[in-house]
CSV table of C-alpha atoms in Angstrom, one decimal:
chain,number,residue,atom,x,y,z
A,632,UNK,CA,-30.1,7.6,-2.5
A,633,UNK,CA,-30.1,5.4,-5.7
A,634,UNK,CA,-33.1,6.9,-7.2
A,635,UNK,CA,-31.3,11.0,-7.2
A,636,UNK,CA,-27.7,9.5,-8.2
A,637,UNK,CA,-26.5,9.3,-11.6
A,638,UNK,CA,-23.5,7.2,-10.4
A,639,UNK,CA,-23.0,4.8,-7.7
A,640,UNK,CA,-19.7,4.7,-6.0
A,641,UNK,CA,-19.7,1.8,-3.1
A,642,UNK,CA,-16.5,1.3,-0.8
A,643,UNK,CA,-17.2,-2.4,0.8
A,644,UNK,CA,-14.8,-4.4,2.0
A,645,UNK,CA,-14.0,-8.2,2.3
A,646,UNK,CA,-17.4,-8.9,4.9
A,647,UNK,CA,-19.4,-6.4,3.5
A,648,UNK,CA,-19.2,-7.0,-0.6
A,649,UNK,CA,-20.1,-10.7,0.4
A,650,UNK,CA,-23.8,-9.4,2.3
A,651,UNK,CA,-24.7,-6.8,-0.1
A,652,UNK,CA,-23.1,-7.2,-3.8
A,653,UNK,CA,-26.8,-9.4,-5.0
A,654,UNK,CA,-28.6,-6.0,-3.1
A,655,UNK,CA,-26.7,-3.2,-5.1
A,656,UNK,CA,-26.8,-5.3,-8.3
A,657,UNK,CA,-30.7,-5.4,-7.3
A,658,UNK,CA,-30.8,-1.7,-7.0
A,659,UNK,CA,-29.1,-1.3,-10.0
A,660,UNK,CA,-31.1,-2.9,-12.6
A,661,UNK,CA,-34.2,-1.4,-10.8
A,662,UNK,CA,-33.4,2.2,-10.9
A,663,UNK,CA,-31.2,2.0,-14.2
A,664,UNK,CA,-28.0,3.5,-12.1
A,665,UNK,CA,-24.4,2.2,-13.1
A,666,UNK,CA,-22.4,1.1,-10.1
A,667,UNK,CA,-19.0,1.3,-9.5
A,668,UNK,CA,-16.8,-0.3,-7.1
A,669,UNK,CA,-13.5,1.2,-5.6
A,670,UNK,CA,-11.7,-1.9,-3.8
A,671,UNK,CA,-9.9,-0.8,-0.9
A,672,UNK,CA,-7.3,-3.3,0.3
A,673,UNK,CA,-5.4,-5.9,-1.7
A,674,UNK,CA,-8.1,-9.2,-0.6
A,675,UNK,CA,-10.3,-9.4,-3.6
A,676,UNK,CA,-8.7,-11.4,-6.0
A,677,UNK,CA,-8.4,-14.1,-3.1
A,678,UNK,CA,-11.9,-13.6,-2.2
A,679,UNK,CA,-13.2,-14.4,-5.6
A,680,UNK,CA,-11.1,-17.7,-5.6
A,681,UNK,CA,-13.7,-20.2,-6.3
A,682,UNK,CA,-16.6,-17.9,-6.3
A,683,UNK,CA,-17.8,-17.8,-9.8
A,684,UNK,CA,-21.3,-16.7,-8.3
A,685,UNK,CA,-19.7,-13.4,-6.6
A,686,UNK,CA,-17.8,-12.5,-9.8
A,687,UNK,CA,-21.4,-13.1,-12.1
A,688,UNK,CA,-22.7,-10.3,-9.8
A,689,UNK,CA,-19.6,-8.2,-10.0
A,690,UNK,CA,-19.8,-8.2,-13.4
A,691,UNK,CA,-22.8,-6.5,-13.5
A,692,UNK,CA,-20.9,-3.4,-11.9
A,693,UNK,CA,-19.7,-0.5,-14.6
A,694,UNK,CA,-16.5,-0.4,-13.4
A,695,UNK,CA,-14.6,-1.9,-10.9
A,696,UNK,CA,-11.0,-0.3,-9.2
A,697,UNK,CA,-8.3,-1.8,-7.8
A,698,UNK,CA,-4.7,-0.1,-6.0
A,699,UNK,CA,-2.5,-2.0,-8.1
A,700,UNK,CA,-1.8,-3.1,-11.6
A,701,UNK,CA,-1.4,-6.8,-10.3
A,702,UNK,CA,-4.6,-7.2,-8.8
A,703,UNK,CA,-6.7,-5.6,-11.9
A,704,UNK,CA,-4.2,-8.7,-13.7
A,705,UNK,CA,-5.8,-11.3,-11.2
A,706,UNK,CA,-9.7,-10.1,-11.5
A,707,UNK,CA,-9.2,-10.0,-15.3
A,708,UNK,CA,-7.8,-13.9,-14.8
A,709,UNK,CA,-10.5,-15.0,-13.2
A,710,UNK,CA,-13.1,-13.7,-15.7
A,711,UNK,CA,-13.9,-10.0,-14.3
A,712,UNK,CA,-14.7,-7.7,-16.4
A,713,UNK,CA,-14.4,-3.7,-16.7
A,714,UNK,CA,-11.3,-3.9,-14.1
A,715,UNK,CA,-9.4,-0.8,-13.9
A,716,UNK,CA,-6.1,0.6,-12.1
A,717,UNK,CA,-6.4,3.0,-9.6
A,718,UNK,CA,-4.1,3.9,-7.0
A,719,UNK,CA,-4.6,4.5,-3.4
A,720,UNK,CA,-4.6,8.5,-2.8
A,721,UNK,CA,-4.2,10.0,-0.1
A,722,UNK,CA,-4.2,14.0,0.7
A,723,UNK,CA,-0.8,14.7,1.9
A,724,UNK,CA,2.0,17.2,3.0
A,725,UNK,CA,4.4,17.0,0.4
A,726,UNK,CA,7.6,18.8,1.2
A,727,UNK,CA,9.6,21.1,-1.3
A,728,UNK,CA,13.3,20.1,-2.3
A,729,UNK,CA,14.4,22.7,-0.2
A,730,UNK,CA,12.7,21.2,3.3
A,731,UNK,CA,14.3,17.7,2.7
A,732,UNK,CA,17.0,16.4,5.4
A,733,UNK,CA,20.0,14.9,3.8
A,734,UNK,CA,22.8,12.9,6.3
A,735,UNK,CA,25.4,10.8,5.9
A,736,UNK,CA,27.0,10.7,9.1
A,737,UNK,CA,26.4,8.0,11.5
A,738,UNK,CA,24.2,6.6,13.4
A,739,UNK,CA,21.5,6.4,10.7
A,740,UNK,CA,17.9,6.5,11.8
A,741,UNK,CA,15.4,4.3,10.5
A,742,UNK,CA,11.9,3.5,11.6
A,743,UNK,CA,8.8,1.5,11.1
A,744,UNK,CA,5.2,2.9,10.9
A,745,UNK,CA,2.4,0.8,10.8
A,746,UNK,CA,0.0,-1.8,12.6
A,747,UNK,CA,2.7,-3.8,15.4
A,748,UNK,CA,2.5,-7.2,14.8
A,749,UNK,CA,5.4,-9.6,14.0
A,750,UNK,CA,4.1,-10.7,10.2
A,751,UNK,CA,4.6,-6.8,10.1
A,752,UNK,CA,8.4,-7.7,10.2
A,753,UNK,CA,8.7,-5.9,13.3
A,754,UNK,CA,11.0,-8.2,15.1
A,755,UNK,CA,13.0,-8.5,11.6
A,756,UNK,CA,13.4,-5.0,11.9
A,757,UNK,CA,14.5,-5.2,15.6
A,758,UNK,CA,17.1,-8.2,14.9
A,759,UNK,CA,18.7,-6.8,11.9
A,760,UNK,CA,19.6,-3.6,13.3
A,761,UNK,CA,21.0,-5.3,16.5
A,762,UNK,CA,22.6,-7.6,14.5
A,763,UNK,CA,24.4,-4.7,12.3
A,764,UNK,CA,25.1,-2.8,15.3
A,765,UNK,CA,26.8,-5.7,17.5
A,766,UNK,CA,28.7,-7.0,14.7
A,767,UNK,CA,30.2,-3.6,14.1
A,768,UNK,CA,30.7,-2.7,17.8
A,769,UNK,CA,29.1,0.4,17.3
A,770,UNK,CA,25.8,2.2,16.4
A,771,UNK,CA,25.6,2.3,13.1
A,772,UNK,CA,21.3,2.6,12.9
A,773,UNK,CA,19.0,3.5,15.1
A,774,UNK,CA,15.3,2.0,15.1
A,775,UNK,CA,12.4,4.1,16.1
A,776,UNK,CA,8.9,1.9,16.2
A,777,UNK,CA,5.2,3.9,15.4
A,778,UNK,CA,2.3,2.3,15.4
A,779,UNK,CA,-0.7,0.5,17.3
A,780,UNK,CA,0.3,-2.4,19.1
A,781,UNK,CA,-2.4,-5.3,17.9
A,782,UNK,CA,-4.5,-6.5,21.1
A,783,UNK,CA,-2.8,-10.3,20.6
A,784,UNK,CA,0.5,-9.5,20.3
A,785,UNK,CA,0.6,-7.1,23.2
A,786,UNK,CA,2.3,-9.3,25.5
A,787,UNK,CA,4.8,-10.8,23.2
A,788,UNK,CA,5.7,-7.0,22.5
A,789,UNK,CA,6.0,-5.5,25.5
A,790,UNK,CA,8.3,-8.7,26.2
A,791,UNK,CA,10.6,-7.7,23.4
A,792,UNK,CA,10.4,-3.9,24.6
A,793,UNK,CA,11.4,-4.7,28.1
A,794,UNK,CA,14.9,-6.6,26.3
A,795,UNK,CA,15.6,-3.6,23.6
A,796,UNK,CA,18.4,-1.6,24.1
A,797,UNK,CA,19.0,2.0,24.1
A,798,UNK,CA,19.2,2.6,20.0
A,799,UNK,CA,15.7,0.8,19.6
A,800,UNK,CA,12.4,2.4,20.9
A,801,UNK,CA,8.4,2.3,20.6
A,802,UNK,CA,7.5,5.8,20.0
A,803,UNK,CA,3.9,4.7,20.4
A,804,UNK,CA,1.1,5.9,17.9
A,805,UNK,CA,1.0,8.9,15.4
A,806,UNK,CA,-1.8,11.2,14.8
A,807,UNK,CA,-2.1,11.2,10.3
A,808,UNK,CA,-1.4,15.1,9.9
A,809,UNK,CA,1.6,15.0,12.0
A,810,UNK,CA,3.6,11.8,9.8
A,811,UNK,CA,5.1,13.5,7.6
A,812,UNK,CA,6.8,15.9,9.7
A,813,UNK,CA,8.0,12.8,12.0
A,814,UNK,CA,9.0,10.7,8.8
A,815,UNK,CA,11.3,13.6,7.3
A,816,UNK,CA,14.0,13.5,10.1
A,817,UNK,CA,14.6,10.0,9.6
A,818,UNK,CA,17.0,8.4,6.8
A,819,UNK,CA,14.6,5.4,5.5
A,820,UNK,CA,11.3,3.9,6.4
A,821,UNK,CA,11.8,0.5,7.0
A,822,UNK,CA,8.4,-1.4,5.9
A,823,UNK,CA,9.6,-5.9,6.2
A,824,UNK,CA,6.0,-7.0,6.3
A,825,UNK,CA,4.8,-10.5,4.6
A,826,UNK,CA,1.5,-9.9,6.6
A,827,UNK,CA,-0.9,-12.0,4.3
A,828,UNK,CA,-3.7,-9.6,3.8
A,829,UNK,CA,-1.1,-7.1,2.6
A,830,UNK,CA,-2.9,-4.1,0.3
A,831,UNK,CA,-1.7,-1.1,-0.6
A,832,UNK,CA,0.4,0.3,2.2
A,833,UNK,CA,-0.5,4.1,2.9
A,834,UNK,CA,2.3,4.3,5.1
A,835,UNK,CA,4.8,4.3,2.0
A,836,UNK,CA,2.8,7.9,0.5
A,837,UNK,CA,4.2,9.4,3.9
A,838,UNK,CA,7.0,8.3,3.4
A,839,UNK,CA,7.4,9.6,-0.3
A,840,UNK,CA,5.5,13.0,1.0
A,841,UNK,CA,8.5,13.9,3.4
A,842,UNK,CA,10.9,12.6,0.9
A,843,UNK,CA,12.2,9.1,2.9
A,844,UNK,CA,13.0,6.3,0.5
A,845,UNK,CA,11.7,3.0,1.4
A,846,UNK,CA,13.5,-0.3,2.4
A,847,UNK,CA,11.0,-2.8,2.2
A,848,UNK,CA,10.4,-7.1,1.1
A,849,UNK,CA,8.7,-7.7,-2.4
A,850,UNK,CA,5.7,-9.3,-0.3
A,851,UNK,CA,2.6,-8.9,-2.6
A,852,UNK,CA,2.0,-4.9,-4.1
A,853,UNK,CA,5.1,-3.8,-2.5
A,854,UNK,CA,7.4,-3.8,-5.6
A,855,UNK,CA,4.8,-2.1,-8.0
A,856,UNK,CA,4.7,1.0,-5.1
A,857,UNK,CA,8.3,0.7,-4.4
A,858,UNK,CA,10.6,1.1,-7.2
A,859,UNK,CA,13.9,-0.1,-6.6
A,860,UNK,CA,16.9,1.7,-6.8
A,861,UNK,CA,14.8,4.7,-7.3
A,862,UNK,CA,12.1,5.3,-4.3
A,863,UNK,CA,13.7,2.7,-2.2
A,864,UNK,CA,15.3,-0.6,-2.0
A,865,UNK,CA,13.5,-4.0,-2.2
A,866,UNK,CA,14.5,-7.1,-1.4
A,867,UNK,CA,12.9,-10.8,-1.8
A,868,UNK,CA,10.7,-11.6,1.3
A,869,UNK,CA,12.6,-15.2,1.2
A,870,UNK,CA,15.9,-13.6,1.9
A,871,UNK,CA,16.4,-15.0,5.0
A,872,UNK,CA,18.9,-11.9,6.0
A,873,UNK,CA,17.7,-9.5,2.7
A,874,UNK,CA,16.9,-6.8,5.4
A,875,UNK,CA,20.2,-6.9,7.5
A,876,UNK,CA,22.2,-7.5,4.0
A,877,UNK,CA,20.7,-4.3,2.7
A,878,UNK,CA,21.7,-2.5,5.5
A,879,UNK,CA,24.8,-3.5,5.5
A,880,UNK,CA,25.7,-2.4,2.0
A,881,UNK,CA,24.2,1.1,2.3
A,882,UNK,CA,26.8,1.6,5.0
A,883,UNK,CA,29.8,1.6,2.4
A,884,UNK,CA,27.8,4.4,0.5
A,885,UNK,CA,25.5,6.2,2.5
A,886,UNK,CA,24.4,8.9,-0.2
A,887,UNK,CA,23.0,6.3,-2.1
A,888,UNK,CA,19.5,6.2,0.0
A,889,UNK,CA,19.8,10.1,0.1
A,890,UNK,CA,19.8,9.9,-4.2
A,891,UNK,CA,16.2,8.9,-4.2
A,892,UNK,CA,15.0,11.5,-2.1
A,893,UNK,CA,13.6,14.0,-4.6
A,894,UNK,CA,12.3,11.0,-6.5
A,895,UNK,CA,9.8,10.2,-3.6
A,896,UNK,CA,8.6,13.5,-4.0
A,897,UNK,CA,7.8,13.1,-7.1
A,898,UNK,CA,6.4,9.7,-7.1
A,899,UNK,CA,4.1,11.4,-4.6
A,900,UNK,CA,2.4,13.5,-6.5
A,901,UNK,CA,1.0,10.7,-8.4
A,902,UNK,CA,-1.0,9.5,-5.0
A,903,UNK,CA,-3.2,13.5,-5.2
A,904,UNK,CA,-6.3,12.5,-5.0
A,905,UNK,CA,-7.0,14.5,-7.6
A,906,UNK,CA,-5.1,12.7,-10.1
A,907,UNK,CA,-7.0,9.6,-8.8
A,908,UNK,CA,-9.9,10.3,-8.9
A,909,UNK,CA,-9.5,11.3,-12.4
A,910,UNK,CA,-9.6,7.9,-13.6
A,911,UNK,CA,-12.9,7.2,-11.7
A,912,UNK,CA,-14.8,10.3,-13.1
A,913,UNK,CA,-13.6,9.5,-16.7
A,914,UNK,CA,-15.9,6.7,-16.4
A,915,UNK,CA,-18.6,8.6,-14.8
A,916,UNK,CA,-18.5,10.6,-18.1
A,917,UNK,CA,-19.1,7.5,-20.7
A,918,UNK,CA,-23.2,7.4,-21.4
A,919,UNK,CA,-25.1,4.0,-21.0
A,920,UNK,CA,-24.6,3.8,-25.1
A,921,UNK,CA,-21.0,3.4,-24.8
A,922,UNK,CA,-21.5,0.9,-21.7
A,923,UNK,CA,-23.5,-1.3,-24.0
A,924,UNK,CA,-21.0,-1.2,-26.8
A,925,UNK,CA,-18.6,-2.0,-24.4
A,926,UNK,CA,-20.8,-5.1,-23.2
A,927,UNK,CA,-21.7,-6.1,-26.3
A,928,UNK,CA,-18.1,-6.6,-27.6
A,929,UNK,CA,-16.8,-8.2,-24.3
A,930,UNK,CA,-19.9,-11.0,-25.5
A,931,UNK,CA,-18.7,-11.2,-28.8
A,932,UNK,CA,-15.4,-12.7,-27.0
A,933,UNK,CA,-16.5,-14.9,-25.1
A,934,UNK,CA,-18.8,-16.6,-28.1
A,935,UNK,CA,-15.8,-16.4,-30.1
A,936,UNK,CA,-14.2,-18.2,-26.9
């Protein structure tokens, strides 16, 4: 494999990088081959905490990409070098203008689709639409939950499924070609996670393909995939009551979620994979030459350091 590639693309996550970085570095230098890492998740930067041997071998790497602005930030803080942005992609349906649902009226339906767990902010989405809704005396939202129930929280979930009432359900799980067309009935996608291990959520591209803005906390990535006021609303994952509060606002001017509709479309398109993985091959395309300019400058700075 390494001896008929001219590029090395490796995909390993948190367990694997930590077994075979040394061996691809190995690899590497033996057959001459420039490797190139796509990070998928948002656990590096805490990985590499401490680990100055892991990030001497990563270094070795010709390029190394991360979803997010933030975390290519972190790498370069903790002495990483040749760390670049790019985003999670994802082939999607994206709807035309014309195909998008617009409502105003009462009750409102929102939903959740992801992993069920509660540092998924499940049960904050559950007890802030029950709150709304008794405080009113009416229903104002609906909550419609997707999504594989996580082997240890089974029990405490079917618990709190057994207790819901009528304008909350678990719609169980959704096949990946069929989101979109689920999503695009709905009024927002509700996404209240501070789940620590947190990357970039691909559930919020489905939402943008079917054109559903996003309510969601500012718990790690979120805000740089979110924008507020445009895409979505976000609120700070130490706000007690941010989700409910946010709710409760929208109610006095329901168009204002329905505004930022043709912007998720939009936003998107950024997420083709084509576009994506644009930024990778650019780098396929500079010659060892370059790479060694590129080397040679990064340890001019750290003598001058």
């Amino acid at each position: 494999m390494f001896k008929n590639s001219q590029n090395i693309v490796i995909l390993p996550g948190k367990n694997g990088l930590k077994l075979f970085a040394q061996f691809f570095c190995i690899l590497a230098k033996y057959y001459h081959k420039p490797i190139f890492y796509a990070v998928v998740g948002g656990w590096l930067p805490e990985t590499l905490d401490n680990n100055s041997r892991l990030i001497k071998c990563l270094n070795n790497f010709k390029g190394i990409f991360l979803e997010t602005n933030s975390m290519a930030a972190s790498l370069n803080a903790k002495g990483l070098k040749r760390v670049y942005f790019m985003p999670n992609f994802k082939t999607l349906n994206i709807f035309g203008q014309q195909e998008l649902v617009y409502s105003i009226e009462e009750p409102h339906r929102l939903c959740t689709f992801s992993r069920i767990f509660k540092e998924k902010g499940i049960e904050d989405a559950i007890n802030a639409v029950k709150n709304i809704n008794d405080k009113l005396g009416r229903i104002a939202y609906t909550l419609d939950l997707y999504g594989m129930v996580e082997s240890w929280y089974e029990q405490k979930f079917t618990e709190i499924v057994e207790t819901l009432p009528a304008y909350i359900k678990y719609k169980g799980i959704v096949s990946s070609d069929s989101c979109t067309n689920i999503l695009k009935n709905y009024y927002s996608l509700l996404f209240p996670t501070y789940y620590d291990g947190e990357g970039f959520a691909g559930t919020i591209l489905d939402a943008y393909a079917a054109g559903i803005p996003v309510i969601c906390t500012d718990w790690k990535y979120n805000s740089e995939i979110v924008h507020n006021n445009f895409t979505g609303l976000v609120y700070s994952v130490k706000e007690k009551n941010g989700l409910e509060d946010i709710l409760t606002s929208i109610l006095d001017n329901p168009n204002k979620i329905n505004a930022y509709k043709v912007n998720c479309l939009d936003e998107a398109y950024k997420y083709d994979p084509q576009e994506a993985v644009k930024i990778l091959t650019h780098h396929f395309a500079i010659d060892n030459n370059q790479y060694n300019q590129i080397e040679k400058s990064e340890k001019d700075d750290d003598i001058r350091k």
